[in-house]
Amino acid sequence: MRFHFLLPIFRKPHYLLLVYVGLSFFLMSLNPPAELRGIRMGVLALVEFWSGIQESLTRRQVSRKELEALKEENFRLQLSNQRLREVLLENIRLHRLLNLSRELDVAYVSARVIGLGTERDVQSIILNVGSRDGVGKNMPVVNADGLVGKVIAVTPGQAVVQILLDHNSLVSARLQQSRELGIVSWDGSPWLRLQYIPKSVAVSVGEPVVTSGLSNIYPPGLKIGVVVKVSEDRRGFFKNIRVKPAVDFNRLEEVFVIVGEKKTPAEKAAS
Amino acid sequence: MKRILLQYVGLFLVGLLFQSTVVPYLQIGRWKPDLLLVVVVFIGVQRGPVWGSTAGFVIGLIGDLLSAQLVGSGALVKSVAGYLAGRLSPLFDVRSQFLFTLLLVSFVHDLGYFFLLTLGQAVSLNRIVFVFTIPNVFYTVVVGMLVYFLLRGWISNEPV
């Protein structure tokens, strides 16, 4: 009842508009009015609270997506890292082979191990080179660590290599320091066996064993391994010597096949 | 009347929610639709200048309080917009009433709003009209028409 005097304003819309316009200008002139500041702070607190909820929901969604993306990225990088590590290791091996090829005064063919031999009686590996590449039977095979074995069979594209860890393998060898000659063979134990070294010869553990060069197959000086155990049999004439192979046969990947003596430039020109 | 009032309050709240959540994603450069203006024009068209200017004043004031802008500026332009919506809408055919009213009212609203916003700054009237106002008016009208077609069946326009 007390506000009846306001009714004419509501009946005349332009009066009402003038009131609103006046009020608006009044508020603008007071800006920011002390009375409104409290209300504004309250409203802004509510808005902030609502925005906080929205933001946390959005952030959770985003972080879940980000997490999945990062997992994928991590997996991809791990694969890439593994590949790079393989390339690095291959590079190191090839580098060592390259050094060996410079040291060897022989003609050779580089090859990659592509499989294990299927013969029941022979421990062998298969190489990706064959007669087409100049590889022939009984050619020695080496890697950067030492002697691997010899070629026992050849096809145009592949070669089968009998490794030292074979019951039929016999290599004429020499103790590097004492220059004593012996035969390296394998009897199924973890180490090679060096036979026919007389008891009178002083042999120390760690002494290198190399090819003697007396056979027609292996050139002299190729490392076979090092002496790891020396014992004597009372009744025999020779020492029992165990040799750890220089080559890790479980990790063979790249090798060289020695195909002959290195030709001089004059020989090359003649051929 | 109470039911109608509640409908408009609900409409305002929905508009406010969309204005603060969806519209920021619709913003192109400096232009964005003003859903609260669409609500004011809607009320003004349906109920006339008294309701329109009152709704404009209240909604504009709340908008001012929710934003960092000068308190009273939104109330001023929206109360004028609501009044004009109530006054202009009878001039048009019923089928195109909302469209033309929204177009004209948006122009006046945005012109006033940007004028107040750039008051005291070296911004030319041409820039206010052609760069700020007109593109924003078209954006508001396009979005406003979509909203109108969605809402017109839901909000009762029976006499109070």
Tab-separated table of C-alpha atoms in Angstrom:
chain	number	residue	atom	x	y	z
A	1	MET	CA	0.000	0.000	0.000
A	2	ARG	CA	2.833	2.351	0.805
A	3	PHE	CA	4.202	2.034	-2.762
A	4	HIS	CA	0.996	3.030	-4.511
A	5	PHE	CA	2.622	6.278	-5.605
A	6	LEU	CA	4.892	4.175	-7.841
A	7	LEU	CA	2.033	2.705	-9.887
A	8	PRO	CA	1.902	5.560	-12.446
A	9	ILE	CA	5.507	4.831	-13.282
A	10	PHE	CA	4.669	1.228	-14.156
A	11	ARG	CA	1.713	2.385	-16.200
A	12	LYS	CA	3.909	4.657	-18.288
A	13	PRO	CA	6.765	2.608	-19.649
A	14	HIS	CA	8.924	5.566	-20.612
A	15	TYR	CA	8.829	6.825	-17.014
A	16	LEU	CA	9.927	3.447	-15.868
A	17	LEU	CA	12.718	3.462	-18.414
A	18	LEU	CA	13.799	6.883	-17.163
A	19	VAL	CA	13.924	5.467	-13.645
A	20	TYR	CA	16.096	2.562	-14.790
A	21	VAL	CA	18.349	4.839	-16.807
A	22	GLY	CA	18.671	7.167	-13.837
A	23	LEU	CA	19.421	4.259	-11.536
A	24	SER	CA	22.009	2.939	-13.966
A	25	PHE	CA	23.767	6.296	-14.179
A	26	PHE	CA	23.633	6.575	-10.428
A	27	LEU	CA	25.285	3.155	-10.072
A	28	MET	CA	27.889	4.074	-12.657
A	29	SER	CA	28.677	7.293	-10.839
A	30	LEU	CA	29.114	5.416	-7.570
A	31	ASN	CA	31.214	2.741	-9.143
A	32	PRO	CA	32.328	0.747	-7.344
A	33	PRO	CA	29.800	1.554	-4.601
A	34	ALA	CA	30.624	0.291	-1.157
A	35	GLU	CA	27.218	-1.351	-0.850
A	36	LEU	CA	27.624	-3.183	-4.132
A	37	ARG	CA	31.179	-4.211	-3.399
A	38	GLY	CA	30.036	-6.781	-0.839
A	39	ILE	CA	27.392	-8.188	-3.178
A	40	ARG	CA	29.847	-8.233	-6.046
A	41	MET	CA	32.421	-10.044	-3.945
A	42	GLY	CA	29.794	-12.610	-2.959
A	43	VAL	CA	28.679	-13.124	-6.546
A	44	LEU	CA	32.254	-13.338	-7.750
A	45	ALA	CA	33.026	-15.912	-5.041
A	46	LEU	CA	30.126	-18.019	-6.323
A	47	VAL	CA	31.305	-17.622	-9.912
A	48	GLU	CA	34.847	-18.524	-8.874
A	49	PHE	CA	33.571	-21.625	-7.092
A	50	TRP	CA	31.604	-22.667	-10.191
A	51	SER	CA	34.570	-21.958	-12.475
A	52	GLY	CA	36.783	-23.993	-10.151
A	53	ILE	CA	34.488	-27.018	-10.486
A	54	GLN	CA	34.364	-26.590	-14.267
A	55	GLU	CA	38.120	-26.184	-14.495
A	56	SER	CA	38.860	-29.223	-12.343
A	57	LEU	CA	36.492	-31.351	-14.481
A	58	THR	CA	38.074	-30.105	-17.684
A	59	ARG	CA	41.576	-30.553	-16.299
A	60	ARG	CA	40.824	-34.126	-15.262
A	61	GLN	CA	39.582	-34.912	-18.775
A	62	VAL	CA	42.554	-33.200	-20.324
A	63	SER	CA	45.047	-34.911	-18.046
A	64	ARG	CA	43.509	-38.312	-18.791
A	65	LYS	CA	43.861	-37.669	-22.508
A	66	GLU	CA	47.360	-36.323	-21.965
A	67	LEU	CA	48.278	-39.401	-19.959
A	68	GLU	CA	47.173	-41.707	-22.766
A	69	ALA	CA	49.027	-39.641	-25.329
A	70	LEU	CA	52.153	-39.673	-23.160
A	71	LYS	CA	51.910	-43.448	-22.728
A	72	GLU	CA	51.787	-43.884	-26.495
A	73	GLU	CA	54.646	-41.489	-26.940
A	74	ASN	CA	56.647	-43.315	-24.288
A	75	PHE	CA	56.084	-46.669	-25.979
A	76	ARG	CA	57.073	-45.234	-29.344
A	77	LEU	CA	60.211	-43.679	-27.887
A	78	GLN	CA	61.151	-46.908	-26.138
A	79	LEU	CA	60.919	-48.782	-29.435
A	80	SER	CA	62.912	-46.108	-31.170
A	81	ASN	CA	65.483	-46.180	-28.365
A	82	GLN	CA	65.847	-49.959	-28.664
A	83	ARG	CA	66.348	-49.637	-32.403
A	84	LEU	CA	68.963	-46.948	-31.918
A	85	ARG	CA	70.751	-49.060	-29.308
A	86	GLU	CA	70.841	-51.968	-31.773
A	87	VAL	CA	72.271	-49.672	-34.417
A	88	LEU	CA	74.866	-48.390	-31.974
A	89	LEU	CA	75.940	-51.915	-30.987
A	90	GLU	CA	76.088	-52.946	-34.620
A	91	ASN	CA	78.182	-49.904	-35.326
A	92	ILE	CA	80.613	-50.872	-32.553
A	93	ARG	CA	80.864	-54.449	-33.844
A	94	LEU	CA	81.387	-53.327	-37.424
A	95	HIS	CA	83.990	-50.870	-36.258
A	96	ARG	CA	85.897	-53.639	-34.545
A	97	LEU	CA	85.575	-55.791	-37.654
A	98	LEU	CA	86.874	-52.936	-39.731
A	99	ASN	CA	89.901	-52.663	-37.464
A	100	LEU	CA	90.430	-56.406	-37.767
A	101	SER	CA	90.195	-56.274	-41.534
A	102	ARG	CA	92.942	-53.655	-41.548
A	103	GLU	CA	95.101	-55.853	-39.338
A	104	LEU	CA	94.560	-59.054	-41.337
A	105	ASP	CA	96.930	-59.331	-44.203
A	106	VAL	CA	94.561	-61.569	-46.094
A	107	ALA	CA	91.709	-61.301	-48.547
A	108	TYR	CA	88.334	-61.727	-46.888
A	109	VAL	CA	84.601	-61.571	-47.419
A	110	SER	CA	82.391	-60.081	-44.748
A	111	ALA	CA	79.282	-62.050	-43.864
A	112	ARG	CA	76.309	-62.055	-41.565
A	113	VAL	CA	75.163	-65.024	-39.500
A	114	ILE	CA	71.665	-65.876	-40.683
A	115	GLY	CA	71.033	-69.119	-38.832
A	116	LEU	CA	72.194	-72.161	-36.976
A	117	GLY	CA	73.148	-75.329	-38.827
A	118	THR	CA	70.684	-78.183	-38.951
A	119	GLU	CA	73.204	-81.047	-39.044
A	120	ARG	CA	72.814	-83.374	-36.087
A	121	ASP	CA	76.499	-84.173	-35.700
A	122	VAL	CA	78.048	-80.808	-36.413
A	123	GLN	CA	77.789	-77.603	-34.406
A	124	SER	CA	77.513	-75.020	-37.144
A	125	ILE	CA	76.260	-71.649	-38.234
A	126	ILE	CA	74.999	-70.449	-41.617
A	127	LEU	CA	76.346	-67.349	-43.349
A	128	ASN	CA	74.708	-65.208	-46.016
A	129	VAL	CA	77.634	-65.597	-48.431
A	130	GLY	CA	78.471	-68.510	-50.708
A	131	SER	CA	80.432	-69.625	-53.717
A	132	ARG	CA	79.047	-66.676	-55.669
A	133	ASP	CA	81.007	-64.441	-53.289
A	134	GLY	CA	84.196	-66.436	-53.599
A	135	VAL	CA	83.671	-68.512	-50.469
A	136	GLY	CA	84.865	-72.112	-50.643
A	137	LYS	CA	85.147	-75.169	-48.469
A	138	ASN	CA	87.729	-75.156	-45.603
A	139	MET	CA	88.079	-71.420	-45.562
A	140	PRO	CA	88.620	-70.039	-42.039
A	141	VAL	CA	86.026	-67.801	-40.439
A	142	VAL	CA	86.914	-65.145	-37.861
A	143	ASN	CA	85.415	-62.188	-36.103
A	144	ALA	CA	86.917	-59.304	-34.165
A	145	ASP	CA	87.483	-61.523	-31.100
A	146	GLY	CA	89.220	-64.433	-32.808
A	147	LEU	CA	88.761	-67.701	-34.664
A	148	VAL	CA	85.174	-68.884	-35.225
A	149	GLY	CA	85.678	-72.045	-37.330
A	150	LYS	CA	85.877	-73.142	-40.937
A	151	VAL	CA	83.540	-73.455	-43.883
A	152	ILE	CA	82.398	-77.053	-44.380
A	153	ALA	CA	79.743	-76.667	-47.057
A	154	VAL	CA	78.910	-74.029	-49.636
A	155	THR	CA	75.965	-73.183	-51.845
A	156	PRO	CA	75.940	-70.255	-54.275
A	157	GLY	CA	74.330	-67.981	-51.678
A	158	GLN	CA	75.137	-69.533	-48.315
A	159	ALA	CA	77.945	-71.177	-46.386
A	160	VAL	CA	77.845	-73.597	-43.446
A	161	VAL	CA	80.586	-73.027	-40.880
A	162	GLN	CA	81.751	-75.634	-38.404
A	163	ILE	CA	82.507	-73.713	-35.197
A	164	LEU	CA	85.228	-74.571	-32.675
A	165	LEU	CA	82.652	-75.934	-30.236
A	166	ASP	CA	82.193	-79.080	-32.317
A	167	HIS	CA	83.315	-82.597	-31.495
A	168	ASN	CA	84.973	-82.973	-34.889
A	169	SER	CA	86.802	-79.668	-34.799
A	170	LEU	CA	90.603	-79.891	-34.542
A	171	VAL	CA	92.821	-76.836	-34.850
A	172	SER	CA	96.585	-76.751	-34.827
A	173	ALA	CA	97.434	-74.232	-32.117
A	174	ARG	CA	100.349	-72.632	-30.347
A	175	LEU	CA	100.780	-71.160	-26.872
A	176	GLN	CA	101.628	-67.575	-27.610
A	177	GLN	CA	104.396	-67.148	-24.983
A	178	SER	CA	106.041	-70.581	-24.863
A	179	ARG	CA	105.459	-71.160	-28.623
A	180	GLU	CA	104.626	-74.757	-27.788
A	181	LEU	CA	102.441	-76.544	-30.320
A	182	GLY	CA	99.246	-78.421	-29.550
A	183	ILE	CA	95.820	-79.327	-30.873
A	184	VAL	CA	92.650	-77.528	-29.839
A	185	SER	CA	89.502	-79.623	-29.728
A	186	TRP	CA	86.190	-79.728	-27.899
A	187	ASP	CA	84.836	-82.491	-25.698
A	188	GLY	CA	81.463	-81.051	-24.760
A	189	SER	CA	82.626	-79.102	-21.702
A	190	PRO	CA	82.218	-75.338	-21.466
A	191	TRP	CA	85.884	-74.835	-22.489
A	192	LEU	CA	88.051	-75.965	-25.364
A	193	ARG	CA	90.800	-78.489	-24.719
A	194	LEU	CA	94.467	-77.906	-25.633
A	195	GLN	CA	96.136	-81.277	-26.081
A	196	TYR	CA	99.666	-82.552	-26.477
A	197	ILE	CA	101.457	-79.889	-24.404
A	198	PRO	CA	104.257	-81.720	-22.537
A	199	LYS	CA	104.391	-81.607	-18.752
A	200	SER	CA	107.769	-79.962	-18.954
A	201	VAL	CA	106.343	-76.826	-20.538
A	202	ALA	CA	105.449	-74.012	-18.148
A	203	VAL	CA	101.928	-72.864	-18.905
A	204	SER	CA	100.264	-70.052	-16.985
A	205	VAL	CA	96.602	-69.217	-16.700
A	206	GLY	CA	95.688	-66.312	-18.967
A	207	GLU	CA	98.210	-67.224	-21.649
A	208	PRO	CA	96.753	-66.702	-25.131
A	209	VAL	CA	96.386	-69.601	-27.544
A	210	VAL	CA	96.661	-68.828	-31.267
A	211	THR	CA	96.598	-70.750	-34.530
A	212	SER	CA	99.961	-72.215	-35.385
A	213	GLY	CA	99.863	-71.771	-39.135
A	214	LEU	CA	101.046	-75.329	-39.655
A	215	SER	CA	97.759	-76.489	-41.151
A	216	ASN	CA	96.637	-75.681	-44.651
A	217	ILE	CA	93.409	-74.192	-43.371
A	218	TYR	CA	94.147	-71.577	-40.721
A	219	PRO	CA	96.708	-68.766	-41.140
A	220	PRO	CA	99.070	-68.231	-38.179
A	221	GLY	CA	98.351	-65.913	-35.259
A	222	LEU	CA	94.542	-66.029	-35.150
A	223	LYS	CA	93.432	-65.894	-31.547
A	224	ILE	CA	91.640	-69.033	-30.340
A	225	GLY	CA	91.320	-68.200	-26.642
A	226	VAL	CA	93.141	-67.977	-23.320
A	227	VAL	CA	94.229	-70.670	-20.887
A	228	VAL	CA	91.849	-70.838	-17.926
A	229	LYS	CA	92.898	-74.076	-16.237
A	230	VAL	CA	96.094	-76.171	-16.185
A	231	SER	CA	96.373	-79.622	-14.559
A	232	GLU	CA	98.543	-82.718	-14.878
A	233	ASP	CA	97.662	-86.375	-15.151
A	234	ARG	CA	100.114	-88.569	-13.161
A	235	ARG	CA	100.150	-91.314	-15.692
A	236	GLY	CA	100.197	-89.256	-18.886
A	237	PHE	CA	102.908	-87.310	-20.641
A	238	PHE	CA	100.896	-84.181	-21.308
A	239	LYS	CA	99.176	-81.450	-19.403
A	240	ASN	CA	95.397	-81.043	-19.277
A	241	ILE	CA	94.814	-77.504	-20.420
A	242	ARG	CA	91.433	-75.792	-20.693
A	243	VAL	CA	91.038	-72.822	-22.986
A	244	LYS	CA	88.261	-70.270	-22.894
A	245	PRO	CA	87.287	-69.428	-26.502
A	246	ALA	CA	87.973	-65.859	-27.537
A	247	VAL	CA	84.696	-65.837	-29.445
A	248	ASP	CA	81.308	-65.765	-27.730
A	249	PHE	CA	79.470	-68.215	-29.981
A	250	ASN	CA	76.085	-67.228	-28.598
A	251	ARG	CA	76.504	-63.681	-29.842
A	252	LEU	CA	77.847	-64.186	-33.307
A	253	GLU	CA	76.421	-61.744	-35.826
A	254	GLU	CA	79.033	-60.452	-38.260
A	255	VAL	CA	82.083	-62.436	-39.357
A	256	PHE	CA	84.805	-62.535	-42.000
A	257	VAL	CA	85.544	-65.464	-44.260
A	258	ILE	CA	89.219	-65.497	-45.155
A	259	VAL	CA	89.237	-66.337	-48.836
A	260	GLY	CA	92.995	-66.207	-49.476
A	261	GLU	CA	96.214	-64.285	-49.296
A	262	LYS	CA	95.942	-60.608	-49.946
A	263	LYS	CA	97.004	-59.741	-53.474
A	264	THR	CA	99.557	-57.050	-54.143
A	265	PRO	CA	98.566	-54.314	-56.612
A	266	ALA	CA	100.823	-55.947	-59.190
A	267	GLU	CA	99.065	-59.316	-58.710
A	268	LYS	CA	95.716	-57.626	-58.907
A	269	ALA	CA	96.727	-55.979	-62.165
A	270	ALA	CA	97.945	-59.308	-63.524
A	271	SER	CA	94.711	-61.086	-62.619
B	1	MET	CA	1.739	-14.529	-13.116
B	2	LYS	CA	3.957	-16.326	-10.676
B	3	ARG	CA	4.355	-19.203	-13.121
B	4	ILE	CA	5.267	-16.868	-15.958
B	5	LEU	CA	7.740	-15.053	-13.754
B	6	LEU	CA	9.321	-18.359	-12.812
B	7	GLN	CA	9.542	-19.293	-16.488
B	8	TYR	CA	11.430	-16.098	-17.245
B	9	VAL	CA	13.720	-16.559	-14.259
B	10	GLY	CA	14.425	-20.089	-15.487
B	11	LEU	CA	15.058	-18.757	-18.983
B	12	PHE	CA	17.451	-16.168	-17.597
B	13	LEU	CA	19.344	-18.781	-15.547
B	14	VAL	CA	19.698	-21.087	-18.547
B	15	GLY	CA	20.852	-18.129	-20.643
B	16	LEU	CA	23.358	-17.164	-17.965
B	17	LEU	CA	24.673	-20.714	-17.768
B	18	PHE	CA	25.139	-20.933	-21.542
B	19	GLN	CA	26.607	-17.447	-21.704
B	20	SER	CA	29.304	-18.384	-19.188
B	21	THR	CA	30.021	-21.921	-20.437
B	22	VAL	CA	29.214	-22.290	-24.153
B	23	VAL	CA	29.521	-18.761	-25.536
B	24	PRO	CA	33.251	-18.403	-24.697
B	25	TYR	CA	33.847	-21.251	-27.165
B	26	LEU	CA	31.760	-19.459	-29.808
B	27	GLN	CA	33.797	-16.287	-29.549
B	28	ILE	CA	35.395	-15.251	-32.849
B	29	GLY	CA	37.958	-12.548	-32.287
B	30	ARG	CA	36.167	-9.888	-30.247
B	31	TRP	CA	32.701	-10.935	-31.412
B	32	LYS	CA	30.445	-13.166	-29.409
B	33	PRO	CA	26.664	-13.559	-29.170
B	34	ASP	CA	24.865	-12.062	-26.186
B	35	LEU	CA	22.343	-14.632	-24.971
B	36	LEU	CA	21.223	-12.423	-22.081
B	37	LEU	CA	20.208	-9.789	-24.621
B	38	VAL	CA	18.256	-12.447	-26.506
B	39	VAL	CA	16.416	-13.271	-23.264
B	40	VAL	CA	15.651	-9.579	-22.635
B	41	VAL	CA	14.336	-9.110	-26.198
B	42	PHE	CA	12.301	-12.279	-25.880
B	43	ILE	CA	10.634	-10.978	-22.721
B	44	GLY	CA	10.194	-7.514	-24.222
B	45	VAL	CA	8.549	-8.916	-27.374
B	46	GLN	CA	6.206	-11.149	-25.407
B	47	ARG	CA	5.329	-8.789	-22.548
B	48	GLY	CA	5.864	-5.237	-23.712
B	49	PRO	CA	8.126	-2.357	-22.628
B	50	VAL	CA	7.461	-2.491	-18.863
B	51	TRP	CA	8.476	-6.101	-18.554
B	52	GLY	CA	11.194	-5.620	-21.145
B	53	SER	CA	12.865	-2.665	-19.463
B	54	THR	CA	12.538	-4.275	-16.009
B	55	ALA	CA	13.980	-7.543	-17.224
B	56	GLY	CA	16.731	-5.602	-19.027
B	57	PHE	CA	17.606	-3.654	-15.920
B	58	VAL	CA	17.699	-6.690	-13.630
B	59	ILE	CA	19.525	-8.963	-16.067
B	60	GLY	CA	21.947	-6.205	-17.034
B	61	LEU	CA	22.678	-5.430	-13.395
B	62	ILE	CA	23.309	-9.080	-12.591
B	63	GLY	CA	25.535	-9.308	-15.662
B	64	ASP	CA	27.492	-6.288	-14.436
B	65	LEU	CA	27.940	-7.836	-11.026
B	66	LEU	CA	29.120	-11.098	-12.526
B	67	SER	CA	31.642	-9.419	-14.747
B	68	ALA	CA	34.370	-6.913	-14.116
B	69	GLN	CA	32.666	-4.186	-16.108
B	70	LEU	CA	31.334	-0.887	-14.860
B	71	VAL	CA	28.325	-1.587	-12.637
B	72	GLY	CA	25.281	0.028	-14.225
B	73	SER	CA	26.513	0.016	-17.827
B	74	GLY	CA	24.913	-3.322	-18.666
B	75	ALA	CA	21.777	-2.368	-16.728
B	76	LEU	CA	21.541	0.849	-18.748
B	77	VAL	CA	21.883	-0.653	-22.216
B	78	LYS	CA	19.762	-3.705	-21.455
B	79	SER	CA	16.925	-1.740	-19.881
B	80	VAL	CA	16.844	0.445	-23.004
B	81	ALA	CA	16.993	-2.715	-25.147
B	82	GLY	CA	14.074	-4.297	-23.260
B	83	TYR	CA	12.024	-1.095	-23.549
B	84	LEU	CA	12.727	-0.843	-27.288
B	85	ALA	CA	11.874	-4.507	-27.804
B	86	GLY	CA	8.476	-3.890	-26.222
B	87	ARG	CA	7.921	-0.728	-28.225
B	88	LEU	CA	9.175	-1.880	-31.627
B	89	SER	CA	7.812	-5.417	-31.809
B	90	PRO	CA	4.164	-4.384	-32.525
B	91	LEU	CA	5.403	-2.583	-35.652
B	92	PHE	CA	6.343	-5.859	-37.338
B	93	ASP	CA	4.433	-8.804	-38.664
B	94	VAL	CA	4.097	-11.565	-36.037
B	95	ARG	CA	6.123	-14.072	-38.062
B	96	SER	CA	9.154	-11.807	-38.451
B	97	GLN	CA	8.596	-9.838	-35.270
B	98	PHE	CA	11.344	-11.381	-33.193
B	99	LEU	CA	13.943	-11.293	-35.965
B	100	PHE	CA	13.564	-7.609	-36.818
B	101	THR	CA	13.158	-6.555	-33.224
B	102	LEU	CA	16.273	-8.441	-32.229
B	103	LEU	CA	18.169	-6.954	-35.152
B	104	LEU	CA	17.281	-3.356	-34.325
B	105	VAL	CA	17.531	-3.724	-30.588
B	106	SER	CA	20.866	-5.522	-30.816
B	107	PHE	CA	22.209	-2.701	-32.920
B	108	VAL	CA	21.172	-0.061	-30.376
B	109	HIS	CA	22.327	-2.235	-27.473
B	110	ASP	CA	25.750	-3.005	-28.917
B	111	LEU	CA	26.284	0.529	-30.097
B	112	GLY	CA	25.531	1.832	-26.602
B	113	TYR	CA	27.522	-0.908	-24.960
B	114	PHE	CA	30.651	-0.412	-27.061
B	115	PHE	CA	30.294	3.328	-26.782
B	116	LEU	CA	30.327	3.069	-23.000
B	117	LEU	CA	33.127	0.526	-23.107
B	118	THR	CA	35.388	2.760	-25.196
B	119	LEU	CA	34.453	5.987	-23.479
B	120	GLY	CA	37.548	8.128	-22.922
B	121	GLN	CA	39.575	6.070	-25.407
B	122	ALA	CA	40.690	7.194	-28.848
B	123	VAL	CA	38.303	4.943	-30.783
B	124	SER	CA	36.429	6.393	-33.747
B	125	LEU	CA	32.677	6.047	-34.173
B	126	ASN	CA	33.234	4.300	-37.503
B	127	ARG	CA	35.296	1.666	-35.758
B	128	ILE	CA	32.677	1.250	-33.034
B	129	VAL	CA	29.919	0.820	-35.634
B	130	PHE	CA	31.594	-1.225	-38.352
B	131	VAL	CA	34.207	-3.221	-36.461
B	132	PHE	CA	32.626	-3.774	-33.064
B	133	THR	CA	28.881	-3.396	-33.408
B	134	ILE	CA	27.648	-4.702	-36.773
B	135	PRO	CA	29.469	-8.068	-36.786
B	136	ASN	CA	28.434	-8.628	-33.182
B	137	VAL	CA	24.812	-7.800	-34.003
B	138	PHE	CA	24.729	-10.363	-36.805
B	139	TYR	CA	26.302	-12.984	-34.592
B	140	THR	CA	23.782	-12.338	-31.815
B	141	VAL	CA	20.884	-12.400	-34.294
B	142	VAL	CA	21.964	-15.720	-35.828
B	143	VAL	CA	22.387	-17.414	-32.453
B	144	GLY	CA	19.309	-15.606	-31.079
B	145	MET	CA	17.091	-16.941	-33.879
B	146	LEU	CA	18.220	-20.475	-33.164
B	147	VAL	CA	17.431	-19.990	-29.495
B	148	TYR	CA	14.096	-18.412	-30.341
B	149	PHE	CA	12.970	-21.336	-32.497
B	150	LEU	CA	13.938	-23.725	-29.736
B	151	LEU	CA	12.194	-21.772	-26.973
B	152	ARG	CA	9.081	-20.184	-28.432
B	153	GLY	CA	6.937	-23.229	-27.912
B	154	TRP	CA	8.025	-23.689	-24.340
B	155	ILE	CA	7.528	-20.206	-22.948
B	156	SER	CA	3.903	-19.247	-22.509
B	157	ASN	CA	2.802	-15.880	-23.969
B	158	GLU	CA	-0.616	-15.920	-22.383
B	159	PRO	CA	-1.717	-12.593	-20.837
B	160	VAL	CA	-0.566	-11.977	-17.273
